[in-house]
CSV table of C-alpha atoms in Angstrom, one decimal:
chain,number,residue,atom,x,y,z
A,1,UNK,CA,-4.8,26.3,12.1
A,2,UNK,CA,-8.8,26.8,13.0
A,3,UNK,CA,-9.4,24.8,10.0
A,4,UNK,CA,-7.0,21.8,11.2
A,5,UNK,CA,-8.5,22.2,15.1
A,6,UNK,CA,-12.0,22.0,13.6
A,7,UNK,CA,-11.5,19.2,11.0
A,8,UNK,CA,-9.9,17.1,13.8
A,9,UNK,CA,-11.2,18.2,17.1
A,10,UNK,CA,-14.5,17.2,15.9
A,11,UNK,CA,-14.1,14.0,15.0
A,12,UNK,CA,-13.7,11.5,18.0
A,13,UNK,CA,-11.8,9.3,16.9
A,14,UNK,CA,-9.5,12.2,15.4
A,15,UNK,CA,-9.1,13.9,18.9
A,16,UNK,CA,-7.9,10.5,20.3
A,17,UNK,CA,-4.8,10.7,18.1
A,18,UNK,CA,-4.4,14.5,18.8
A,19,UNK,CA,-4.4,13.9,22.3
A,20,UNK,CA,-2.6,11.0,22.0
A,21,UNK,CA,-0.1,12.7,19.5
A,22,UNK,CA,0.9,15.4,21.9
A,23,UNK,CA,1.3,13.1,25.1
A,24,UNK,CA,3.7,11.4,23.2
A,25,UNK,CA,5.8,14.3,22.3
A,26,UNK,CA,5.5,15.2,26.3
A,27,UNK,CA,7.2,12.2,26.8
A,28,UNK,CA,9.8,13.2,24.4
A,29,UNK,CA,10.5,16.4,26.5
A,30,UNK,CA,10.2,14.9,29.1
A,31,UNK,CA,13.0,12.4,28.0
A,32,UNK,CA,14.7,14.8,26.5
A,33,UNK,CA,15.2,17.3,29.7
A,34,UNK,CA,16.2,14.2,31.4
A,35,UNK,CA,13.5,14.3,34.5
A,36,UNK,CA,15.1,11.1,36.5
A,37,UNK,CA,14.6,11.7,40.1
A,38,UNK,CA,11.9,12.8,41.6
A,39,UNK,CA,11.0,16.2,43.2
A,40,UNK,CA,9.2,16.8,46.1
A,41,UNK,CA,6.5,18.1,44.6
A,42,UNK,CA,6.5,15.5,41.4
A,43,UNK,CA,3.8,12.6,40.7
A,44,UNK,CA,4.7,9.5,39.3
A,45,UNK,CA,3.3,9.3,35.6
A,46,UNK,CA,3.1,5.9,33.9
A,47,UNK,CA,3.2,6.5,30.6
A,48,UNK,CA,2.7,4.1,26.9
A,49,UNK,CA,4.4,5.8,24.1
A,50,UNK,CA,2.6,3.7,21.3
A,51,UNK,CA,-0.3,3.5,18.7
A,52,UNK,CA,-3.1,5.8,19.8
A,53,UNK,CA,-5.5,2.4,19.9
A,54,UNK,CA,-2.9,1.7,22.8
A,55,UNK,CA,-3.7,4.3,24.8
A,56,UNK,CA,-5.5,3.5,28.4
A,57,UNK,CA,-6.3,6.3,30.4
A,58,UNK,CA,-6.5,10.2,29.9
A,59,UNK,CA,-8.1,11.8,32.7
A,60,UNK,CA,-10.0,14.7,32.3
A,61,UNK,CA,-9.5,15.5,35.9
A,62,UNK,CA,-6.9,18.5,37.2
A,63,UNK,CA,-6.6,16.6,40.4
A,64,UNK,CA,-5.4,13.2,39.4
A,65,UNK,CA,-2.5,12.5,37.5
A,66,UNK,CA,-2.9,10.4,34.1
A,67,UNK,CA,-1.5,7.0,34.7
A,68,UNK,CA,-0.2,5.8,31.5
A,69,UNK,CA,2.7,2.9,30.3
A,70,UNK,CA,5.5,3.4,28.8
A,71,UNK,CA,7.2,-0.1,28.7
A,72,UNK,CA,7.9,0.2,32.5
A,73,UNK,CA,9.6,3.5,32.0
A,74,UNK,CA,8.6,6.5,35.0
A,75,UNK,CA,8.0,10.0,33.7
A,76,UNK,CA,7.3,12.8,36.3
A,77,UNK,CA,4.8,15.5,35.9
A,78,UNK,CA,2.8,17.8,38.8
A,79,UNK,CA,0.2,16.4,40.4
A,80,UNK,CA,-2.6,19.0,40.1
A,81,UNK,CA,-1.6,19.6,36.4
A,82,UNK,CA,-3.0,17.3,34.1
A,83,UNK,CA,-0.8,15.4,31.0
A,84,UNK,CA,-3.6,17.5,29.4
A,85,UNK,CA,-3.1,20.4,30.3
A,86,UNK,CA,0.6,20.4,29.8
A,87,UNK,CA,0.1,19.3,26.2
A,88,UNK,CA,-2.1,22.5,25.4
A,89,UNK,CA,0.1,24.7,27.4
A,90,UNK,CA,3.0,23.7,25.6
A,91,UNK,CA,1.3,23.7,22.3
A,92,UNK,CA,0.1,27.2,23.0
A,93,UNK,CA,3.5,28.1,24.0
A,94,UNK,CA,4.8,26.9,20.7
A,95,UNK,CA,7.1,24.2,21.7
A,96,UNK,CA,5.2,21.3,20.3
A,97,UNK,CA,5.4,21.7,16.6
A,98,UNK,CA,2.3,20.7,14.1
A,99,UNK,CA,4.0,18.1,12.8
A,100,UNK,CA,3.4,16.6,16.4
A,101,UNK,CA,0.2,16.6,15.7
A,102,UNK,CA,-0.4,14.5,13.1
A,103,UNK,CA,-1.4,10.6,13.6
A,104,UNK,CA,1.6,8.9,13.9
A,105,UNK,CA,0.5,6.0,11.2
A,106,UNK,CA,0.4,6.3,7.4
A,107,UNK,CA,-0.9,9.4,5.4
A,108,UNK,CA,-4.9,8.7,4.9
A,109,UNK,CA,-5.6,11.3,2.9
A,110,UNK,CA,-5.0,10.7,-1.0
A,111,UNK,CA,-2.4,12.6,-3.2
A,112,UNK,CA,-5.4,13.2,-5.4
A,113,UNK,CA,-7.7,16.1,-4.4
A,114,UNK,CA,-10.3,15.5,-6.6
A,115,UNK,CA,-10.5,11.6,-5.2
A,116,UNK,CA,-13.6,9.8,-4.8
A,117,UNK,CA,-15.6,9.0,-1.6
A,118,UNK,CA,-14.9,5.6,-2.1
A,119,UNK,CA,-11.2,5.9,-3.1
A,120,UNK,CA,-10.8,8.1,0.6
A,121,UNK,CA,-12.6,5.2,2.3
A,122,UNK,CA,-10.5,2.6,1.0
A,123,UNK,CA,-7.6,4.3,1.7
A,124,UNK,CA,-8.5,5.5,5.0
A,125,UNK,CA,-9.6,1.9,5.5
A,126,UNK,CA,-6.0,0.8,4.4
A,127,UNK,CA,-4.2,3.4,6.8
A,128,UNK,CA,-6.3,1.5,9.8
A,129,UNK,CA,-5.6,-2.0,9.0
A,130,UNK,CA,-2.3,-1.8,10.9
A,131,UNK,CA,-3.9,-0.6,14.2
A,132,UNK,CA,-5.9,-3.5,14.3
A,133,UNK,CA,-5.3,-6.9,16.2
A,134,UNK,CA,-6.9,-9.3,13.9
A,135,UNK,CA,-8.7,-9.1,10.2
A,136,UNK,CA,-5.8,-6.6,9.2
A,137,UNK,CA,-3.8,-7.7,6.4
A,138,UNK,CA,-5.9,-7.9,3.4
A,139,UNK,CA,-5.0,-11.4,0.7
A,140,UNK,CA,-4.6,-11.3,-2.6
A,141,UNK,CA,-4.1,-13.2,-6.3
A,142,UNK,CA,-2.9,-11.7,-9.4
A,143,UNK,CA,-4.5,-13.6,-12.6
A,144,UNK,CA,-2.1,-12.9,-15.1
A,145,UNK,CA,-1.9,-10.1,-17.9
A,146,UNK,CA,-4.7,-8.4,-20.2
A,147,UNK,CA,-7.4,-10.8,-21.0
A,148,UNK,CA,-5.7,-14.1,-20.3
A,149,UNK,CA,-8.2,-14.5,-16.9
A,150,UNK,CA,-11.2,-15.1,-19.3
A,151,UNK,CA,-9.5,-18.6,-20.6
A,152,UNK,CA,-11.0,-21.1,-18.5
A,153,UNK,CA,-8.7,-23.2,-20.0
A,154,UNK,CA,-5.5,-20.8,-20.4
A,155,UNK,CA,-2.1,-21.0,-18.1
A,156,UNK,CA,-4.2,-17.9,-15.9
A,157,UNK,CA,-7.8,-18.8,-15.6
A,158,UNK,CA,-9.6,-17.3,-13.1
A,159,UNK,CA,-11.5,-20.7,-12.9
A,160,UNK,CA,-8.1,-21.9,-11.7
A,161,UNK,CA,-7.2,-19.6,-9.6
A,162,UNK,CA,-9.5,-17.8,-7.9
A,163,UNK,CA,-12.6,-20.3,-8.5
A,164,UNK,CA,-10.4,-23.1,-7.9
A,165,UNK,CA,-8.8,-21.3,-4.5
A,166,UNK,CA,-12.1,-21.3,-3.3
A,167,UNK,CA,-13.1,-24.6,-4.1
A,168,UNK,CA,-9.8,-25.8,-1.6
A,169,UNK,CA,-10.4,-23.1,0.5
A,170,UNK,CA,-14.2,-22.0,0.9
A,171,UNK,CA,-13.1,-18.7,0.6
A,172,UNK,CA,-12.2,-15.7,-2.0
A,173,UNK,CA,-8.9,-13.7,-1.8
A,174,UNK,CA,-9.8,-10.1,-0.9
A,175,UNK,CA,-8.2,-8.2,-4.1
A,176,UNK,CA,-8.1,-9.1,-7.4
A,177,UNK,CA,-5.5,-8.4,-9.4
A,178,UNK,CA,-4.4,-8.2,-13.2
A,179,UNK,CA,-1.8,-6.6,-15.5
A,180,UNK,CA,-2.8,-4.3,-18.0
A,181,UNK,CA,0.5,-4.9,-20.4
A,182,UNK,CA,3.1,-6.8,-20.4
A,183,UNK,CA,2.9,-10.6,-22.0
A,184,UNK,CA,1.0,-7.8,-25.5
A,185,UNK,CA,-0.1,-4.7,-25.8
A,186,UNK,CA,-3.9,-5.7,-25.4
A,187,UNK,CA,-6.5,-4.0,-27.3
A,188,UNK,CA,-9.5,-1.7,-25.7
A,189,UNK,CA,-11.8,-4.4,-26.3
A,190,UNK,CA,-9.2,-7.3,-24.8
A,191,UNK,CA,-9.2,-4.7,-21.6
A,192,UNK,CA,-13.1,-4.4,-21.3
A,193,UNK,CA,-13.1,-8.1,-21.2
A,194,UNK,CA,-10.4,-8.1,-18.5
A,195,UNK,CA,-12.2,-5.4,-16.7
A,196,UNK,CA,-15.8,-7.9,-16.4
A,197,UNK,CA,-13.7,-10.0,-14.1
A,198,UNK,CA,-12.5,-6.7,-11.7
A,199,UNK,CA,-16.4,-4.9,-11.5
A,200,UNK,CA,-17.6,-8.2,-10.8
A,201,UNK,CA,-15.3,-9.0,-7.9
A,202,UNK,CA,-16.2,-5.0,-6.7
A,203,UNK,CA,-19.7,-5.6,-7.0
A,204,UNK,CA,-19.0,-8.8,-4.6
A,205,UNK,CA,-17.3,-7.4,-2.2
A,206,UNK,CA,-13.8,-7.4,-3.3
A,207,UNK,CA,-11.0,-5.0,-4.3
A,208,UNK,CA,-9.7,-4.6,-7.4
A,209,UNK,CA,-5.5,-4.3,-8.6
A,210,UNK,CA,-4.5,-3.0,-11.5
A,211,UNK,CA,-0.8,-3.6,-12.6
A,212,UNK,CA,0.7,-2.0,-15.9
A,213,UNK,CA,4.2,-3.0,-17.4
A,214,UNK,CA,4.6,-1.3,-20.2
A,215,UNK,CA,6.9,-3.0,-22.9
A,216,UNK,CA,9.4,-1.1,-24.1
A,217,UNK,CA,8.0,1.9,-26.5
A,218,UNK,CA,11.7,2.1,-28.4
A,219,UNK,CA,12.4,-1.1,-29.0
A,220,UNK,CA,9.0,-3.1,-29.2
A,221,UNK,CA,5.6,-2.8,-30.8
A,222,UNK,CA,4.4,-5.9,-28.8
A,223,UNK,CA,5.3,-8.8,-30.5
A,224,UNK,CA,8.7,-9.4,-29.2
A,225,UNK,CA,10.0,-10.7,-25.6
A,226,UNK,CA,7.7,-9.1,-23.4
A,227,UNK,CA,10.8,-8.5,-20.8
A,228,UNK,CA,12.9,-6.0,-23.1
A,229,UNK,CA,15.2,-4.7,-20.4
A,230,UNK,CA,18.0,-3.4,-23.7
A,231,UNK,CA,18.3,0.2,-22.8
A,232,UNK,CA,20.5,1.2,-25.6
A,233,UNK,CA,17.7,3.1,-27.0
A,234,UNK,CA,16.1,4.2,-24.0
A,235,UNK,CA,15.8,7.9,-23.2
A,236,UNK,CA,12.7,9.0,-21.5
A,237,UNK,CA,12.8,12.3,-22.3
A,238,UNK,CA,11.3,11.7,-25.6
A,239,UNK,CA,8.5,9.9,-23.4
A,240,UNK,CA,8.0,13.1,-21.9
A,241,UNK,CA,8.5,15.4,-24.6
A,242,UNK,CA,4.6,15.5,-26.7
A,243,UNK,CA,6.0,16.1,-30.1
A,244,UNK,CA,8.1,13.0,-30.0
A,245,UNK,CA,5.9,11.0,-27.3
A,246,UNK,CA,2.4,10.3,-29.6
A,247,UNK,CA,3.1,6.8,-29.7
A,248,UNK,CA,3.9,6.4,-25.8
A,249,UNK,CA,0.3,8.6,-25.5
A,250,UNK,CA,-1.4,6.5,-27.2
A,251,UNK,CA,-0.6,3.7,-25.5
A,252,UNK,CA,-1.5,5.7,-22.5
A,253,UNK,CA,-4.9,6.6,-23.9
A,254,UNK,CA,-6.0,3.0,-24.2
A,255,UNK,CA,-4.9,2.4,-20.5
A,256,UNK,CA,-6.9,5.6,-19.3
A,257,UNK,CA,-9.6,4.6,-21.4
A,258,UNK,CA,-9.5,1.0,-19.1
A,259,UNK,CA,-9.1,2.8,-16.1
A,260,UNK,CA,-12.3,5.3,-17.0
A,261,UNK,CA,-14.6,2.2,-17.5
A,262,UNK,CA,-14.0,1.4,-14.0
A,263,UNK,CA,-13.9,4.6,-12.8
A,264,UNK,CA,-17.6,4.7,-14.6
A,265,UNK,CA,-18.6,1.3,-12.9
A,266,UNK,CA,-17.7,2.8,-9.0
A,267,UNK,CA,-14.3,0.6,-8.5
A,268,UNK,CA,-11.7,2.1,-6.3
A,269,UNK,CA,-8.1,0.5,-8.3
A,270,UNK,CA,-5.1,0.1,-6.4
A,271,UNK,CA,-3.2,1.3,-9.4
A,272,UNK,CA,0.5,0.2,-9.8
A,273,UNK,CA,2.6,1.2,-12.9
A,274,UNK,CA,6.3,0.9,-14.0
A,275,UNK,CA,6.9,-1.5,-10.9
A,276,UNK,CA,10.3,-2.5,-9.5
A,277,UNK,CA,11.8,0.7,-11.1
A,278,UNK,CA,14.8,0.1,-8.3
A,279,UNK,CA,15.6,-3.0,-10.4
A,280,UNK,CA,17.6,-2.9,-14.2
A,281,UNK,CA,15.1,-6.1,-15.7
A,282,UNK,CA,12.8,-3.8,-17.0
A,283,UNK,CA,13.4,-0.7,-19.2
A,284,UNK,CA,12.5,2.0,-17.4
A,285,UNK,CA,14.9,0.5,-14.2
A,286,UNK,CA,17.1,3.0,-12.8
A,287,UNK,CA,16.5,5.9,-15.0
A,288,UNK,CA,17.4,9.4,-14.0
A,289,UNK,CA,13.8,10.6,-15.3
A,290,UNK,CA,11.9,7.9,-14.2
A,291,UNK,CA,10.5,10.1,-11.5
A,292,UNK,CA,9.9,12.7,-13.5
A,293,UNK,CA,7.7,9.8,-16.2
A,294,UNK,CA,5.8,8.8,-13.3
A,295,UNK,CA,4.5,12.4,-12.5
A,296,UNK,CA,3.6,13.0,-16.0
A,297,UNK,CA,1.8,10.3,-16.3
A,298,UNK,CA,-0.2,10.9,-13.0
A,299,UNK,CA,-1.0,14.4,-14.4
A,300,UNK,CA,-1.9,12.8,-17.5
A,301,UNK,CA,-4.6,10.4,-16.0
A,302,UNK,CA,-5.7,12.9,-13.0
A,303,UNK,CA,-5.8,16.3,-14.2
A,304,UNK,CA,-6.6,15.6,-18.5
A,305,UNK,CA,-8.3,12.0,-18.3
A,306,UNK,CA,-10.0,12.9,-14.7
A,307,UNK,CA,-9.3,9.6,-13.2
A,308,UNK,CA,-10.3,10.0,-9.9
A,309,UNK,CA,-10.8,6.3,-8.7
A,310,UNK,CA,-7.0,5.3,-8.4
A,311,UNK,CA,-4.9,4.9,-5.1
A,312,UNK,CA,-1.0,4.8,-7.1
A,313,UNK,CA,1.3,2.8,-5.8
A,314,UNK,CA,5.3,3.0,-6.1
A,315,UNK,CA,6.4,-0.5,-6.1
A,316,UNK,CA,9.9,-1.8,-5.5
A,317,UNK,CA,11.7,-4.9,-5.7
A,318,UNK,CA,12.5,-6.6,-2.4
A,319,UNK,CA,16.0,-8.1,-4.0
A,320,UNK,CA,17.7,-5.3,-4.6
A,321,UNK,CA,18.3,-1.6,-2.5
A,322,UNK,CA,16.0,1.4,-3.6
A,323,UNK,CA,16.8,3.8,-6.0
A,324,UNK,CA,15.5,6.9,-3.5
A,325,UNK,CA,15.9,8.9,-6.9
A,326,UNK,CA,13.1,7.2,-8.2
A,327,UNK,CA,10.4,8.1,-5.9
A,328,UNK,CA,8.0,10.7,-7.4
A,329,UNK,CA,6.9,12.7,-3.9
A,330,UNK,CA,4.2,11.9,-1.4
A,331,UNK,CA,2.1,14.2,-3.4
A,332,UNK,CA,1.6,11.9,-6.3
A,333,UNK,CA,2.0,8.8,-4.1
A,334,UNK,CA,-0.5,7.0,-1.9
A,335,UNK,CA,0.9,3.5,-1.3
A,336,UNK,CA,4.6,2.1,-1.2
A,337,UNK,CA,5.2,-1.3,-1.7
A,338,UNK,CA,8.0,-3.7,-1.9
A,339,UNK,CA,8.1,-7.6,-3.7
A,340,UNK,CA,9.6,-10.7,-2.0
A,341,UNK,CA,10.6,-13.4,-4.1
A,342,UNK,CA,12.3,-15.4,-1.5
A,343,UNK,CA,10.6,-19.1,0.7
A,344,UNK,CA,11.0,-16.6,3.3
A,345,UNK,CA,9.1,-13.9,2.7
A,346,UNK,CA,12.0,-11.5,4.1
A,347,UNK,CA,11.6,-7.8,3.5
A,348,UNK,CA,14.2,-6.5,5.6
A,349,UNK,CA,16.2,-5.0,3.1
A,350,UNK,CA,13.4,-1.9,2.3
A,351,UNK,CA,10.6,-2.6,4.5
A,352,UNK,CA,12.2,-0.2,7.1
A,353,UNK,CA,13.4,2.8,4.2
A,354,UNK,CA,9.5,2.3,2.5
A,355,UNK,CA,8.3,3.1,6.3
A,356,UNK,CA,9.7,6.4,6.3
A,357,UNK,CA,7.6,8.1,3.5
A,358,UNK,CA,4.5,7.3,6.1
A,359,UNK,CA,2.6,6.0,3.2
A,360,UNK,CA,0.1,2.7,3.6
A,361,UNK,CA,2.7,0.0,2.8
A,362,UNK,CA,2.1,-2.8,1.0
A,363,UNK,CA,3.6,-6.2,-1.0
A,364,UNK,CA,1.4,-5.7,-4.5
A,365,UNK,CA,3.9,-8.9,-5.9
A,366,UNK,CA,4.4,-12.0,-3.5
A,367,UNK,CA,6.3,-15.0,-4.7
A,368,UNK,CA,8.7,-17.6,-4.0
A,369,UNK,CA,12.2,-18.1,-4.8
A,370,UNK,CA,12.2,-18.9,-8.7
A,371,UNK,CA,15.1,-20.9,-8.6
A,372,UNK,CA,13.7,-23.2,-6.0
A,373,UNK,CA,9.8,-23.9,-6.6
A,374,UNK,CA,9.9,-27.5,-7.5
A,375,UNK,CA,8.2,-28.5,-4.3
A,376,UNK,CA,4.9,-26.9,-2.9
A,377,UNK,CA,6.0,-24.4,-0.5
A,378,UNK,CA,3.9,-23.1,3.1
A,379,UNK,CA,1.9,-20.6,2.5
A,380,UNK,CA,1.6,-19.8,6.3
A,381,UNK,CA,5.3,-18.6,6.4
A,382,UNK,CA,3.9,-15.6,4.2
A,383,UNK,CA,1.2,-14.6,7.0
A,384,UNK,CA,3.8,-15.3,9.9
A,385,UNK,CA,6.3,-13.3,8.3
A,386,UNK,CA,4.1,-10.1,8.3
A,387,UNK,CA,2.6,-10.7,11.7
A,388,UNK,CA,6.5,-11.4,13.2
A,389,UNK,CA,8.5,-9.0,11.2
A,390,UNK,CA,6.6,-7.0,9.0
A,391,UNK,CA,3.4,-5.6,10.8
A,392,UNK,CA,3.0,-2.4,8.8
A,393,UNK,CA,1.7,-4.6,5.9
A,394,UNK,CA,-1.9,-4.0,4.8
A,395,UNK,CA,-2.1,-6.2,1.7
A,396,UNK,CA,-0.3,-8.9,-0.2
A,397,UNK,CA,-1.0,-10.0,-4.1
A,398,UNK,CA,0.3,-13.4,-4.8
A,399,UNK,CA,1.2,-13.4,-8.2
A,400,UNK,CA,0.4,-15.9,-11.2
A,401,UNK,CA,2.2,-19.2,-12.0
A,402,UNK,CA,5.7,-18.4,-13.7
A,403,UNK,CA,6.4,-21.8,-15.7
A,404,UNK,CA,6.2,-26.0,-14.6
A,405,UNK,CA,9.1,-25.0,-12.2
A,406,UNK,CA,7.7,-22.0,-10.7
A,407,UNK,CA,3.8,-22.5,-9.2
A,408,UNK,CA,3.4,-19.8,-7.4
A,409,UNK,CA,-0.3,-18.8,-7.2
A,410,UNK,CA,-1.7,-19.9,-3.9
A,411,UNK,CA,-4.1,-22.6,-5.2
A,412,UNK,CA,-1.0,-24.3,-5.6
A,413,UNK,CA,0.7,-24.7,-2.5
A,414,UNK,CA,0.4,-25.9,1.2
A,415,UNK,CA,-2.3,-24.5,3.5
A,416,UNK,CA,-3.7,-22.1,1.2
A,417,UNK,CA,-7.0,-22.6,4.0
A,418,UNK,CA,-5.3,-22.2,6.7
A,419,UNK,CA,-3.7,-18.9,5.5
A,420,UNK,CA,-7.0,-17.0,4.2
A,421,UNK,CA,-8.7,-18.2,7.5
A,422,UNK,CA,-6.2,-17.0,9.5
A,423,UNK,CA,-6.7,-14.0,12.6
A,424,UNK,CA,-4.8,-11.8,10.8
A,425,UNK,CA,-5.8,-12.3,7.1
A,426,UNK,CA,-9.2,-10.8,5.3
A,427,UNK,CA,-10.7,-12.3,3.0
A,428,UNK,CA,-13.7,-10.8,0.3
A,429,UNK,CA,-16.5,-11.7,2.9
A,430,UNK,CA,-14.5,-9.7,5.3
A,431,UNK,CA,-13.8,-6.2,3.5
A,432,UNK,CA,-15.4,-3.7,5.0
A,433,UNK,CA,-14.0,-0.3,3.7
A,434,UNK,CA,-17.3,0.8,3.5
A,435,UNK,CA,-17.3,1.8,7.0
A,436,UNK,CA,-14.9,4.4,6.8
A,437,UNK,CA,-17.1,6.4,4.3
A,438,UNK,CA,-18.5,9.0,7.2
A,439,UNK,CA,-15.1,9.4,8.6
């Protein structure tokens, strides 16, 4: 307890969401005894029961009452007591619980204890975005798989998309993203020509996004359909078993050995494998262990391969309901994330269940509705949807063209300008995780 009262009491902008943390719950108890009329001896108390950045007014002073909103609603409290000094008394009596205590927004702390400086800064950067009124959702473009950015003249080009984006746009998404499997099984070398593209962007300013799809170890040694969703042979226990998992290893080893090279060059990775595990397209969808292949794989690369740069995020497909069985534990997740494929941009069927793990939330995948791309479609229904219905969102990743039929990048469709200079949207010139460094 002295630690926690140290470690936050110190910090200013930590004491705000203490204070503000335990006014809330007065207004719970308050709520919860039912305090309607108004004795004698009672103040009026306004009171906001919000985000801490919300809060107005906390006097100091014993003699006035804090005046505070609560959409309209009237709480009553003594007058020469302040909101204050109720909170610590009922702290020190023991009625508020810790858990009271803590900020009311998304874990900022990372699952990995040996994290970097930079990795807490990003992700206490991350944790903030949502408290913010403008510059707080952070864009995105995926570039494809392995080493298929470096084509200037292939289907994924970073000329084309990124280069090209900014060409139509004058401006370059904030995060970078590629997948480190799926379309092959690319080689160290084919990854350290990938990885170019992603310190570059770092060194610029930018974030980087590393996806990883594994094709199916049982069935495929990476020259077949890269989808491989036939489970007849799937059983992860030999994944996690090490006498019969070598060749899943070292598959692994090449990845970590990616992963290290920008761990080496300083780049924080929002790190996302075996995505849309709440889905049955790919081959480790829906499996009983798949929690338990996640964790040994974030052992694997934390604890043996000492990464120490990635923020992990559990990703889930926006079509279909979670598979709660799935999720690994807060301790070996940092962000939670959920893909639309719909000209909506709807979320609603997870967005609210993702919430509850109090984990920086995220959409890693963005797309449109793959049965109905022919046209161009409005980018700005993406930002609108997050700003009307899904505020919690810190980040969207557009991913890469799917086909003729299916252009989704954003260089492809309408008021891609318009979208990365909107109020709510960041762009590379405007990432500034930096700042949360000293925090």
């Amino acid at each position: 307890m002295a630690d926690y009262l140290e470690n936050t009491l110190c910090r200013p902008r930590q004491l705000k969401i203490f204070i503000a943390s335990l006014a809330s719950t007065v207004v719970d108890v308050a709520d919860y005894l039912n305090i309607r009329k108004k004795p004698p001896l009672f103040e009026e108390v306004f009171f906001m029961r919000a985000q801490p950045q919300y809060l107005k007014n906390l006097s100091n002073s014993i003699d006035d009452p804090v005046r505070l909103i609560q959409n309209g609603g009237v709480f009553m409290a003594y007058k020469p007591i302040s909101m204050l000094a109720i909170c610590s008394i009922l702290f020190l009596a023991g009625v508020l619980p810790l858990a009271s205590l803590a900020e009311t927004g998304p874990s900022p702390v990372p699952s990995n204890p040996n994290a970097t400086p930079e990795v807490k800064a990003v992700l206490r950067y991350l944790a903030d975005l949502p408290n913010r009124t403008e510059n707080r959702v952070l864009s995105g473009q995926n570039c494809g798989h392995g080493d298929e950015l470096a084509d200037p003249n292939g289907y994924n080009a970073y000329e084309h998309y990124i280069e090209g984006l900014y060409q139509k746009t004058g401006k370059y998404v904030a995060i970078l993203s590629i997948d480190y499997e799926y379309m092959a099984i690319y080689t160290s070398e084919q990854l350290r020509t990938a990885n170019g593209f992603l310190i570059d962007y770092w060194k610029n300013g930018g974030l980087a996004a590393v996806n990883y799809t594994p094709r199916n170890p049982f069935v495929d040694d990476g020259s077949g359909e890269p989808q491989q969703s036939d489970k007849s042979r799937v059983d992860l226990a030999e994944l996690l078993d090490p006498k019969s998992a070598k060749t899943w290893r070292k598959r692994l080893d090449t990845i970590a050995d990616g992963l290290k090279e920008l761990d080496d060059a300083g780049v924080v990775v929002l790190w996302r494998p075996m995505q849309e595990m709440n889905g049955w397209w790919f081959w480790y969808g829906r499996q009983s262990l798949y929690k338990e292949l996640w964790i040994d794989m974030y052992n694997y690369f934390t604890y043996e391969k000492k990464l120490n740069n990635l923020l992990w995020v559990y990703d889930s497909a926006e079509a279909v309901s979670l598979y709660p069985e799935s999720y690994p534990g807060d301790a070996y997740v940092d962000i939670v994330g959920n893909n639309p494929y719909n000209d909506d941009f709807y979320m609603g069927n997870n967005y609210g269940e993702l919430l509850e793990y109090k984990k920086v939330y995220a959409c890693p995948e963005t797309g449109f509705d793959l049965n109905r791309t022919e046209e161009p479609k409005d980018l700005m229904d993406l930002i609108n949807s997050i700003r009307n219905d899904y505020p919690m969102t810190t980040y969207f990743v557009q991913w890469h063209n799917c086909g003729p039929d299916a252009m989704i990048a954003l260089v492809e469709n309408i008021n891609a300008d318009r979208l990365l200079n909107d109020p709510w949207v960041i762009t590379r010139d405007e990432v500034n995780w930096r700042a949360y460094m000293e925090m």
